[in-house]
Short mmCIF file of C-alpha atoms in Angstrom, two decimals:
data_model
loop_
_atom_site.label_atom_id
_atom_site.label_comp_id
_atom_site.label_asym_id
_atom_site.label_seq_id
_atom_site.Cartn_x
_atom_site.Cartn_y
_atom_site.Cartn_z
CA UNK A 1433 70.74 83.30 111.71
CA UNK A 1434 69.42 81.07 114.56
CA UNK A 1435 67.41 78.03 113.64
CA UNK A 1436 63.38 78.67 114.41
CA UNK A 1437 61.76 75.20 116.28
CA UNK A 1438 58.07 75.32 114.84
CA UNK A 1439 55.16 73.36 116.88
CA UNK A 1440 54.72 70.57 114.64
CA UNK A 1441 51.33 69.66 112.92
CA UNK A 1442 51.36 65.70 113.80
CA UNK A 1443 47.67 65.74 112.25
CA UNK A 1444 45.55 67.30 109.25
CA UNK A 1445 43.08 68.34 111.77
CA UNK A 1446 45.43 68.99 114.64
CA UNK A 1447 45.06 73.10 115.30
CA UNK A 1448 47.55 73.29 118.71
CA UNK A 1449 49.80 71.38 121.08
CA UNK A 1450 50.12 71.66 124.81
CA UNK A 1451 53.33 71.58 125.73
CA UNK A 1452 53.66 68.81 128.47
CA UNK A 1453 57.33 69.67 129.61
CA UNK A 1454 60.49 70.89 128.12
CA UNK A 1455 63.62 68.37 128.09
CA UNK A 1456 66.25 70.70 127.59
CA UNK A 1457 66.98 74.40 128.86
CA UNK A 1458 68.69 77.51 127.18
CA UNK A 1459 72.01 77.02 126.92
CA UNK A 1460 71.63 72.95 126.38
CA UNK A 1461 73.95 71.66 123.60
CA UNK A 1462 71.38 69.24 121.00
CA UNK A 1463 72.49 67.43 118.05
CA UNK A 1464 69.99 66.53 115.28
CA UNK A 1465 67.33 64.73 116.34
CA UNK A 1466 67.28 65.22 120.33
CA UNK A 1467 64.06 65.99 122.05
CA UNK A 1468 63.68 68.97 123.04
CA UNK A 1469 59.91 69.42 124.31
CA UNK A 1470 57.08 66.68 125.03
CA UNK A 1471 53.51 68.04 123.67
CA UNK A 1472 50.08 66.42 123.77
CA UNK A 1473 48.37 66.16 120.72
CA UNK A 1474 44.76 65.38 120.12
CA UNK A 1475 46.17 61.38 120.14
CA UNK A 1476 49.09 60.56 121.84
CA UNK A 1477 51.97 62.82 123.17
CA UNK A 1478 54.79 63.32 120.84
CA UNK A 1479 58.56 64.67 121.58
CA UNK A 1480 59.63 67.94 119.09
CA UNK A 1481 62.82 67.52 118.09
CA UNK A 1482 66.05 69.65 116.92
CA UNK A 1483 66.58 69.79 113.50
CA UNK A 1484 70.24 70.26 113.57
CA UNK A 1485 72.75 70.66 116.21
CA UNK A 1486 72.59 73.95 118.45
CA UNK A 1487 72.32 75.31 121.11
CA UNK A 1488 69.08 75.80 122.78
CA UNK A 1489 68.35 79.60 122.62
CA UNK A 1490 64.78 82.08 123.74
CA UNK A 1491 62.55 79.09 124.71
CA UNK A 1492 59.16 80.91 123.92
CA UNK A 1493 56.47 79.15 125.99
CA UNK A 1494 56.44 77.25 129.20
CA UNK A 1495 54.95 73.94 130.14
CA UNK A 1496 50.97 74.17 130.15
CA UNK A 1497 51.10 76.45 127.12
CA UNK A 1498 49.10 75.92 124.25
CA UNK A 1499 50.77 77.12 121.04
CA UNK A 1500 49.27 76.93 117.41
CA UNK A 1501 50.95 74.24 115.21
CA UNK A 1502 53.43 76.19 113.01
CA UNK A 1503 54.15 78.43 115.71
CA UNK A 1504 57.75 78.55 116.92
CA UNK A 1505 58.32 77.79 120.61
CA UNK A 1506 62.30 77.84 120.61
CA UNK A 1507 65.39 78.88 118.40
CA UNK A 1508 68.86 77.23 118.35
CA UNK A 1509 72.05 78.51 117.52
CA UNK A 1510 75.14 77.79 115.88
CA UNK A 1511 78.60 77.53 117.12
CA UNK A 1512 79.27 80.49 114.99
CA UNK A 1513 76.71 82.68 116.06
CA UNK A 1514 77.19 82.09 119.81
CA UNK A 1515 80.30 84.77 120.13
CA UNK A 1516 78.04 87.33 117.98
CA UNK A 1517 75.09 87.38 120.12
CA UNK A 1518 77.83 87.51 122.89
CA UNK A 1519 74.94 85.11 125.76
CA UNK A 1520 76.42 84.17 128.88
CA UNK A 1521 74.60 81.11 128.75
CA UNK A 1522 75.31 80.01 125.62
CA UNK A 1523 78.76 81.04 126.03
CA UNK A 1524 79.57 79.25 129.07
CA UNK A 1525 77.72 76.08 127.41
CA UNK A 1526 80.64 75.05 125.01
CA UNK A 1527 83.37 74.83 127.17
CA UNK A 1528 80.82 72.87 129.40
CA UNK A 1529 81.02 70.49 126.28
CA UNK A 1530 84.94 70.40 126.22
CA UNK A 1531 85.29 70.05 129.86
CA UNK A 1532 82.92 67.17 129.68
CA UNK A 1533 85.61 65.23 127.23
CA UNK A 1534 88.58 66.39 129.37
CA UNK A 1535 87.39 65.13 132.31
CA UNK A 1536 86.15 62.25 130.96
CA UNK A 1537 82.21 62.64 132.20
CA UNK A 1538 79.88 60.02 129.82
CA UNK A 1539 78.79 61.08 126.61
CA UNK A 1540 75.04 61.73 127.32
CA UNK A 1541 71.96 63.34 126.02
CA UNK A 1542 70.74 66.56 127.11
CA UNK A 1543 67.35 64.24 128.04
CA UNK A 1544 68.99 61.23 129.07
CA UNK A 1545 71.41 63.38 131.73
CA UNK A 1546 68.58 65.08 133.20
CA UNK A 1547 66.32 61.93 133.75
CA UNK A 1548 69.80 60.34 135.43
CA UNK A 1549 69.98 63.61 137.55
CA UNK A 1550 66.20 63.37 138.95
CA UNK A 1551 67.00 59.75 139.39
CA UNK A 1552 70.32 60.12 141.35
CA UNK A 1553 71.90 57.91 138.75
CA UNK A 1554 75.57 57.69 137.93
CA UNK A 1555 75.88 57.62 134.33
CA UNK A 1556 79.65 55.90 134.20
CA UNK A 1557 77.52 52.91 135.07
CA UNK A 1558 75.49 53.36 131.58
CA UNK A 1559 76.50 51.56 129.03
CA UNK A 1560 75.47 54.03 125.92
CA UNK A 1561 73.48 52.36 122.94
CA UNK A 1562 73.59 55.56 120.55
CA UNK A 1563 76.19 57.23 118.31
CA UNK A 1564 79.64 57.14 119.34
CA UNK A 1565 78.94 55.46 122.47
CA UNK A 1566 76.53 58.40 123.50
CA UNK A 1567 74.13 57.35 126.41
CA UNK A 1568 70.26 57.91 125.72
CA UNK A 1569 67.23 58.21 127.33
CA UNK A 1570 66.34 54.83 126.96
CA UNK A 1571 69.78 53.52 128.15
CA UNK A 1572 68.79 55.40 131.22
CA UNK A 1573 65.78 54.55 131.45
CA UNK A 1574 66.48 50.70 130.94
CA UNK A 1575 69.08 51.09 133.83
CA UNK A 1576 66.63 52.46 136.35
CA UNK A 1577 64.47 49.64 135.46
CA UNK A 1578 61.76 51.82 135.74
CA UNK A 1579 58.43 51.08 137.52
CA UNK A 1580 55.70 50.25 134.92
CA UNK A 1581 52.84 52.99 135.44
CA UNK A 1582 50.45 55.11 133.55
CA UNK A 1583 51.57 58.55 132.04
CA UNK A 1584 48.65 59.85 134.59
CA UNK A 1585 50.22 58.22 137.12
CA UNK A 1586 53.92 59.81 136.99
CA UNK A 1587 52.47 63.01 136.33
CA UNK A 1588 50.81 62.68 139.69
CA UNK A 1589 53.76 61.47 141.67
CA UNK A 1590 55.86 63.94 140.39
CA UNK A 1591 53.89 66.50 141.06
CA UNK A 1592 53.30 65.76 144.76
CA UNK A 1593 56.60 63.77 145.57
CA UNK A 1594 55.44 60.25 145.43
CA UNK A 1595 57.72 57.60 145.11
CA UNK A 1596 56.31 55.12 142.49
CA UNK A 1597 58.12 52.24 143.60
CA UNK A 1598 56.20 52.11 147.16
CA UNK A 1599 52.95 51.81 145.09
CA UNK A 1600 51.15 48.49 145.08
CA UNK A 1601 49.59 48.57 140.84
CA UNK A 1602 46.35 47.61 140.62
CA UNK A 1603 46.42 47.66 136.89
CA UNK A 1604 47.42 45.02 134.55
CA UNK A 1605 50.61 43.05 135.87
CA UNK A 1606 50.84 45.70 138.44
CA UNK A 1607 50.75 48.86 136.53
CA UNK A 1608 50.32 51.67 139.12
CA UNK A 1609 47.66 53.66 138.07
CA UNK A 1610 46.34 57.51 138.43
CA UNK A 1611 44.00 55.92 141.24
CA UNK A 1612 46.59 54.19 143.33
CA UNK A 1613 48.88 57.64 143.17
CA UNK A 1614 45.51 59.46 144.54
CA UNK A 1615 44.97 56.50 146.90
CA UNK A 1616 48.27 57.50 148.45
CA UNK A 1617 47.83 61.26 148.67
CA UNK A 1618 44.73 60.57 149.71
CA UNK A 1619 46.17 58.90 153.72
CA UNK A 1620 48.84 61.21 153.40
CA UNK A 1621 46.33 63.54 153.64
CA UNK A 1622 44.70 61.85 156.37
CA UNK A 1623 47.55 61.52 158.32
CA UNK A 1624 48.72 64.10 160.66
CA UNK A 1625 52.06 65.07 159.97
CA UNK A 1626 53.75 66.46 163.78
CA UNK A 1627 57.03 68.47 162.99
CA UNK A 1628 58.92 69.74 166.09
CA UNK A 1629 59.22 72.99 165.63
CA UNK A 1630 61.00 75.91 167.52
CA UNK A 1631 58.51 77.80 170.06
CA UNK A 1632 56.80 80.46 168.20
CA UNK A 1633 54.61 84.00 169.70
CA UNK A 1634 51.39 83.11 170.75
CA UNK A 1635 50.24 85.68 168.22
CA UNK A 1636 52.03 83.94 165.51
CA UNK A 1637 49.92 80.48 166.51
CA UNK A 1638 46.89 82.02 166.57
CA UNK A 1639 47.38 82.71 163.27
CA UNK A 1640 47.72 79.85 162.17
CA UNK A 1641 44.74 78.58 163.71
CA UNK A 1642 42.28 80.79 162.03
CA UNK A 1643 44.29 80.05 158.87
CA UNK A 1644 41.32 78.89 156.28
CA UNK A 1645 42.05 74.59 155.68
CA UNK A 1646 44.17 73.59 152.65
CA UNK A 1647 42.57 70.49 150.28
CA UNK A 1648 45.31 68.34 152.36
CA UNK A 1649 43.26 69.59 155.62
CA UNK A 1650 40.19 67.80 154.67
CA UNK A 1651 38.18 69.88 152.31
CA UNK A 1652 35.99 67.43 150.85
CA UNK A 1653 36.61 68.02 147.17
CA UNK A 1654 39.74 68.05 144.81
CA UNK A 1655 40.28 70.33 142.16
CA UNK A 1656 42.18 69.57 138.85
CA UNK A 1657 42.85 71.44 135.49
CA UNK A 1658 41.05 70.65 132.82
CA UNK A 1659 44.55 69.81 130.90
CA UNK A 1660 46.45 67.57 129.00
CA UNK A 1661 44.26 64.89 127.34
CA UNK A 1662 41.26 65.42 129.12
CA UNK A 1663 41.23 68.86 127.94
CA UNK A 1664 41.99 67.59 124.34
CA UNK A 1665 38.68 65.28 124.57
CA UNK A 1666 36.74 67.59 126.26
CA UNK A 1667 37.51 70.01 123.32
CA UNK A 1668 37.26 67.72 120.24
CA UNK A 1669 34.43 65.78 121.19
CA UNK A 1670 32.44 69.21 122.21
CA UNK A 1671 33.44 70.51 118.67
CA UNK A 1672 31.70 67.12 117.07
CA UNK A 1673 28.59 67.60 119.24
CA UNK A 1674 27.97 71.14 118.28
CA UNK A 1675 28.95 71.12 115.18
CA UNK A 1676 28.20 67.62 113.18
CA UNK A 1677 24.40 66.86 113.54
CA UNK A 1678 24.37 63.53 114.70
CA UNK A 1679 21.28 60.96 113.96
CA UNK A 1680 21.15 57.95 116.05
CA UNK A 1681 19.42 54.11 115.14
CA UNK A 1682 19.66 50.97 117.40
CA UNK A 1683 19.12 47.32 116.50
CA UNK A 1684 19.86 44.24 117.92
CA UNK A 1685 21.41 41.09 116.41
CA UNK A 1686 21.06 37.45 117.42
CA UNK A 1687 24.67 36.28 118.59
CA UNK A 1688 23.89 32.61 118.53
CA UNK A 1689 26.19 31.96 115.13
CA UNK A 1690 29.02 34.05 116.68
CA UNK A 1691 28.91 32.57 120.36
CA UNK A 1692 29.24 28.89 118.53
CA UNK A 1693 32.11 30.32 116.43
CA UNK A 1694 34.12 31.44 119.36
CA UNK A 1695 32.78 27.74 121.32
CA UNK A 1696 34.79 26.42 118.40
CA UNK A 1697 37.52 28.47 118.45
CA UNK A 1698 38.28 28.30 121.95
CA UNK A 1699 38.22 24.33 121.84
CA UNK A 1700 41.07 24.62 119.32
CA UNK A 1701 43.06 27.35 121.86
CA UNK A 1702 42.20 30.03 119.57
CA UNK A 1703 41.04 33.69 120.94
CA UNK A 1704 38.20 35.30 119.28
CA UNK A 1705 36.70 38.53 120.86
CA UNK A 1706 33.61 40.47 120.14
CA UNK A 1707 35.66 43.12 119.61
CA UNK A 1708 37.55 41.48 116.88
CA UNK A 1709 34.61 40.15 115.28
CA UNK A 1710 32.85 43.63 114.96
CA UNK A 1711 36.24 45.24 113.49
CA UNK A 1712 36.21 43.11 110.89
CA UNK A 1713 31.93 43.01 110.60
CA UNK A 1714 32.37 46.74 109.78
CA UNK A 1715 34.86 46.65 107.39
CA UNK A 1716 32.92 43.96 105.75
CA UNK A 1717 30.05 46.42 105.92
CA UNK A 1718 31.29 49.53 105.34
CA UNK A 1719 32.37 48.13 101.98
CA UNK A 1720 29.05 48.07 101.37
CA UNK A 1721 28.07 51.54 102.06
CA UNK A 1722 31.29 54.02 102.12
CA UNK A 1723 29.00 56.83 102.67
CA UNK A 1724 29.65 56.03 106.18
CA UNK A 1725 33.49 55.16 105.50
CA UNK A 1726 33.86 58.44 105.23
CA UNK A 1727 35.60 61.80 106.68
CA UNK A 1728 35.21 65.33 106.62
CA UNK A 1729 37.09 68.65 107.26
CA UNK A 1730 35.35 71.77 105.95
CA UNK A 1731 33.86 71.38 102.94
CA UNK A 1732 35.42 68.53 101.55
CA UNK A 1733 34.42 65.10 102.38
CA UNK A 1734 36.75 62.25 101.54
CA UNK A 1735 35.24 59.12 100.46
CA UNK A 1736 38.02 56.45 101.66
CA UNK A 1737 38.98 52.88 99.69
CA UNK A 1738 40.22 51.06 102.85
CA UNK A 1739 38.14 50.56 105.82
CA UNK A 1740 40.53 51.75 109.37
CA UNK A 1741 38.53 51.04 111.93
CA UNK A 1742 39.31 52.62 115.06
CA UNK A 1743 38.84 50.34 118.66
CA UNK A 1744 38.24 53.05 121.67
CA UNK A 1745 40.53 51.55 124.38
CA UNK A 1746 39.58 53.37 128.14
CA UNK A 1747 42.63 54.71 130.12
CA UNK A 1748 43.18 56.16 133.39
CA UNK A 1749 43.44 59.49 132.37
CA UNK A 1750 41.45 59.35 129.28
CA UNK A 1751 40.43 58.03 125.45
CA UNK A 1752 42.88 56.77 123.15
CA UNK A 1753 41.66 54.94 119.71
CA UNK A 1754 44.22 52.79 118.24
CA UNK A 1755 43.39 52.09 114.70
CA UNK A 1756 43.49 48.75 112.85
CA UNK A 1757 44.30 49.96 109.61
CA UNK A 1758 43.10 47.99 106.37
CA UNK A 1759 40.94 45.51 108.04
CA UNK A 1760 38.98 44.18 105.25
CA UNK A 1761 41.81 42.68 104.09
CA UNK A 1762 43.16 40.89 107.28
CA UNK A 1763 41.85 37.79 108.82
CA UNK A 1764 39.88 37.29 111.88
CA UNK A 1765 43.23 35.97 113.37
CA UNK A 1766 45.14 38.84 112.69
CA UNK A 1767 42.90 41.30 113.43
CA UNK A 1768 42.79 39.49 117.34
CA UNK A 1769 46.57 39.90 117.01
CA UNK A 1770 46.03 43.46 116.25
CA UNK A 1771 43.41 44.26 118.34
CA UNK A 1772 45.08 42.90 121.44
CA UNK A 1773 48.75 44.16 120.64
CA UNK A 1774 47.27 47.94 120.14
CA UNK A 1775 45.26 47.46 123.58
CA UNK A 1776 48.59 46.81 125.55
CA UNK A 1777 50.28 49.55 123.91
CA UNK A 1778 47.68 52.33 124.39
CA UNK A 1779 47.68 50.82 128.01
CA UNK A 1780 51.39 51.46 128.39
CA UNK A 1781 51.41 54.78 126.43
CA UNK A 1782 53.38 53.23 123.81
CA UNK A 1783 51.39 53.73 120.75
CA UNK A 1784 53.21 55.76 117.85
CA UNK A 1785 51.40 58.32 116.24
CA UNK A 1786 50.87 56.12 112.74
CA UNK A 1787 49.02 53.82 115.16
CA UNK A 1788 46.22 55.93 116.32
CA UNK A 1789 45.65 57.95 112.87
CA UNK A 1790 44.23 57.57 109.85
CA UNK A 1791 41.05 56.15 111.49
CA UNK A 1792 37.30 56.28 108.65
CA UNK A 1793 35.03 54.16 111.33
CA UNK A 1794 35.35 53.84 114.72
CA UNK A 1795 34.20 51.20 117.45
CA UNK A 1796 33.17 51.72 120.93
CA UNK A 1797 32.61 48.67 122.98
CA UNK A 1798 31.64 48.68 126.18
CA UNK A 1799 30.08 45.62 126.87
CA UNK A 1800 32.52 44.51 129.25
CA UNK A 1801 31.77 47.29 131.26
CA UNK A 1802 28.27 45.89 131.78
CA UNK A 1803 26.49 48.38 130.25
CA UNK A 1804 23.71 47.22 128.16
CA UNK A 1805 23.43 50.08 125.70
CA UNK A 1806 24.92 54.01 125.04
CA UNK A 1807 25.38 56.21 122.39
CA UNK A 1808 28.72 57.67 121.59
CA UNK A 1809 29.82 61.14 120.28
CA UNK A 1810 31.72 60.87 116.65
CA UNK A 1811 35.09 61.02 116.31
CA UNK A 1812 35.72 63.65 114.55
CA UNK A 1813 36.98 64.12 111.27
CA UNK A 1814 34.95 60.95 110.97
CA UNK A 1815 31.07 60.66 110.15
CA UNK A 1816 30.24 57.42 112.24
CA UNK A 1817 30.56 56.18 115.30
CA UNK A 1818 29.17 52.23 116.37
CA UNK A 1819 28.53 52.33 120.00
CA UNK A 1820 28.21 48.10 121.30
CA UNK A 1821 26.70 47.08 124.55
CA UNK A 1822 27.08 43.57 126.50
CA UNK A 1823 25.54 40.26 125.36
CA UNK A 1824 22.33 39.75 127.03
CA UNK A 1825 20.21 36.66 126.71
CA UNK A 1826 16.50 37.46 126.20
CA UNK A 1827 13.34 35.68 125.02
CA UNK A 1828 12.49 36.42 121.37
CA UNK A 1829 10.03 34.25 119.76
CA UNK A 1830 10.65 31.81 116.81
CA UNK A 1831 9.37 30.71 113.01
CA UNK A 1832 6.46 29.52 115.05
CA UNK A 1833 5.47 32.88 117.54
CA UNK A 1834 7.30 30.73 120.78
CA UNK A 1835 9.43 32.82 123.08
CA UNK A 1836 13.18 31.14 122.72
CA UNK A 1837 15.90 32.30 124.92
CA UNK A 1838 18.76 34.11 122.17
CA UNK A 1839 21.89 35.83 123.21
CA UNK A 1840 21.06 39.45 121.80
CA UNK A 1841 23.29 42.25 121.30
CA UNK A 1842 22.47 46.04 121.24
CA UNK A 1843 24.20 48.26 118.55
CA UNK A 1844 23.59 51.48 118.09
CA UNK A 1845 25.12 53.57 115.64
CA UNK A 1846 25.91 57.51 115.36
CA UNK A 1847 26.24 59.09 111.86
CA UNK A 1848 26.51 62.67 110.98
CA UNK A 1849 23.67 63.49 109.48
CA UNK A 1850 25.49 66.14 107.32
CA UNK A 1851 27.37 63.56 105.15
CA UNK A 1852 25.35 60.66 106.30
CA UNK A 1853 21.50 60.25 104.71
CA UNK A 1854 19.13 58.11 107.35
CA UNK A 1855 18.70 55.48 104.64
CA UNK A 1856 22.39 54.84 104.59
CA UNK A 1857 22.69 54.36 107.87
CA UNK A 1858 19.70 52.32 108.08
CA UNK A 1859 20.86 49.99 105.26
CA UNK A 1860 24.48 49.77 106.86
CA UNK A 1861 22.91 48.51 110.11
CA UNK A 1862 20.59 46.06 108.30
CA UNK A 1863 23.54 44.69 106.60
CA UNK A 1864 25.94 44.58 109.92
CA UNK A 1865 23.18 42.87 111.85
CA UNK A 1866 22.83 40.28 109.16
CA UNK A 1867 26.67 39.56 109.16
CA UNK A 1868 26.87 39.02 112.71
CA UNK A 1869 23.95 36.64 112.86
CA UNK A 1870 25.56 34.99 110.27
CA UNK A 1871 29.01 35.26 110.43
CA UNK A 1872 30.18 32.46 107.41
CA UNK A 1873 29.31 35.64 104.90
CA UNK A 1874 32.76 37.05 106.35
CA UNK A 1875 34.49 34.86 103.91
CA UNK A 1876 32.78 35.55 101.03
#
């Protein structure tokens, strides 16, 4: 009986999967453990792999499909059952396999020999890294030394036949990004392209002259699907807004005791950033009041022991929230660690799935965006949301009714108003404000 592939569920409230592109085609031997599809979740994008070895069989959906978790998208077969169902492709697919030892081709993933293929690479240069000397995607992929760039960014170029290496990054250590891809299309679009071409009936150029312009002709908009993880945020974060009634407060806390903290720090060459500081304010906090450290799916609402405290990290194509799980219990020092190892990953599309689940709190700071103060959507399954604008200094008077000049910070805090009484979230504030304006209470 062939082997059904199910969508995976890669989260509790995860209810479909795009699939992003498919690694392998029918007839493709797999062993155990081979990726056969890449799929976006409502996170990261994750590869679905073969359970057992096969051979690939009635692929079900096509890139750009949406398919329920649970749902199958592909079967494989056994060796055995390849002569019953009597499939050209499938037949003609194992002797592929024992010509490839006969002739002495590398020993290759289904993935890792396509990738070489679009690449033009010869794999008898790879050295292989996986079982039996079998060569895998990343030994292909560490042989093309591959230009760093943004998942929005290769999607782009392959799409319209760019050639990442000619890019110029903009992003950190020259990370090409979605922009500089659209940069390029952009004066390739600009540019006339002149083809000699054979002489054609005058009727036939007249045509083309009255033919209505293409985008690449200088119509002065560009239109994208609303796909991937853009569609995946546009979805979830509609959801929380309709459905979770959100109640927002602000306040503002003095940032004199923090800015001397990180004077201090910084004249001893250590790193501390606001961002750090408020991950581990919150968990100190939320301790405090766990109404807020809190989720909810239905009609259950878990109540949760351990504060994970989610850091909203912007990228080119989109939202990702790498979580720093357990933070009351780590240091300021490791929580920079974390904080800044989890950034770099999201910005390289690295992060594993562990790394941006789990999240009860989450943290949006965009203060070094300039922006003074917002208010954020909740993350849903989560009931709170702490949305942090820049450090301004302003006059505010003292004991004695003088205006003094304080570094003051905005904070303004979503809460779903379902799980989330206004009380509670007033006292959590009260309590975060007073922790940051006097930071020493973090070690007690």
């Amino acid at each position: 009986m062939p082997v059904p592939i199910i969508m995976p569920k890669f989260g509790f409230t995860l209810e479909s999967c795009e699939i992003v592109q498919w690694l392998v085609r029918e007839g493709d031997r797999v062993r155990s453990g081979d990726p056969l599809c890449e799929v976006t979740t409502d996170k990261v994008n994750m590869e679905v792999e073969a359970t057992e070895d096969g051979i690939v069989h009635q692929i079900l959906y096509k890139a750009g499909d949406v398919v329920p978790v649970t749902e199958v998208i592909c079967y494989l077969l056994r060796d055995n059952e390849v002569a019953q169902l009597s499939i050209p492709s499938q037949q003609a697919a194992a002797p592929e396999v024992a010509a490839t030892a006969s002739t002495g081709t590398p020993n290759a993933t289904p993935l890792a020999r396509r990738i070489a293929e679009s690449n033009h690479l010869d794999l008898s240069a790879v050295q292989g890294s996986g079982r039996d000397g079998k060569i895998t995607r990343r030994d292909v992929e560490q042989a093309l030394e591959k230009v760093r760039a943004t998942p929005a960014a290769r999607r782009l170029a392959a799409e319209h036949g760019v050639d990442l290496a000619q890019i110029q990054g903009t992003g950190p250590r020259g990370r090409v990004q979605g922009t500089d891809v659209q940069a390029v299309l952009a004066q390739r679009a600009a540019q006339p392209v002149e083809v000699a071409q054979p002489a054609m009936p005058l009727d036939k150029r007249d045509a083309q002259r009255t033919a209505p312009p293409t985008i690449a002709e200088g119509l002065d908009r560009r239109v994208v699907r609303l796909e991937g993880m853009r569609r995946i945020i546009a979805q979830r974060l509609q959801k929380s807004f309709q459905t979770a009634p959100h109640i927002f407060l602000e306040a503002t806390a003095e940032m004199s005791a923090v800015a001397h903290l990180r004077s201090v720090l910084k004249a001893r060459g250590a790193k501390l950033t606001v961002t750090a500081l408020l991950v581990k304010a919150c968990a100190w906090a939320l301790g405090k009041h766990p109404a807020l450290n809190a989720t909810i799916e239905g009609d259950e609402i878990s109540y949760w022991n351990t504060a994970n405290i989610g850091v909203a990290v912007a990228l080119d194509d989109g939202l990702i929230v790498p979580v720093i799980h357990s933070a009351e219990k780590l240091s300021l020092q490791a929580i920079q660690q974390e904080v800044d190892r989890l950034a770099e990953l999201a910005r390289q599309g690295k992060l594993t799935l562990n790394q941006v689940s789990g999240g009860t709190f989450t943290i949006s700071n965009m203060g070094m965006f300039g922006v003074d103060r917002f208010t954020a959507i909740i993350n849903p399954p989560q009931v709170a949301i702490l949305a942090v604008g820049r450090i301004v200094q302003q006059f505010v008077p003292d004991s004695d009714g003088k205006p003094v000049l304080k570094p003051m910070l905005n904070l303004m805090l979503s809460a779903d108003h379902r799980v989330v009484d206004g009380a509670h979230a007033a006292y959590f504030l009260r309590d975060l404000r007073e922790v940051l304006e006097t930071p020493a209470m973090l070690a007690w």
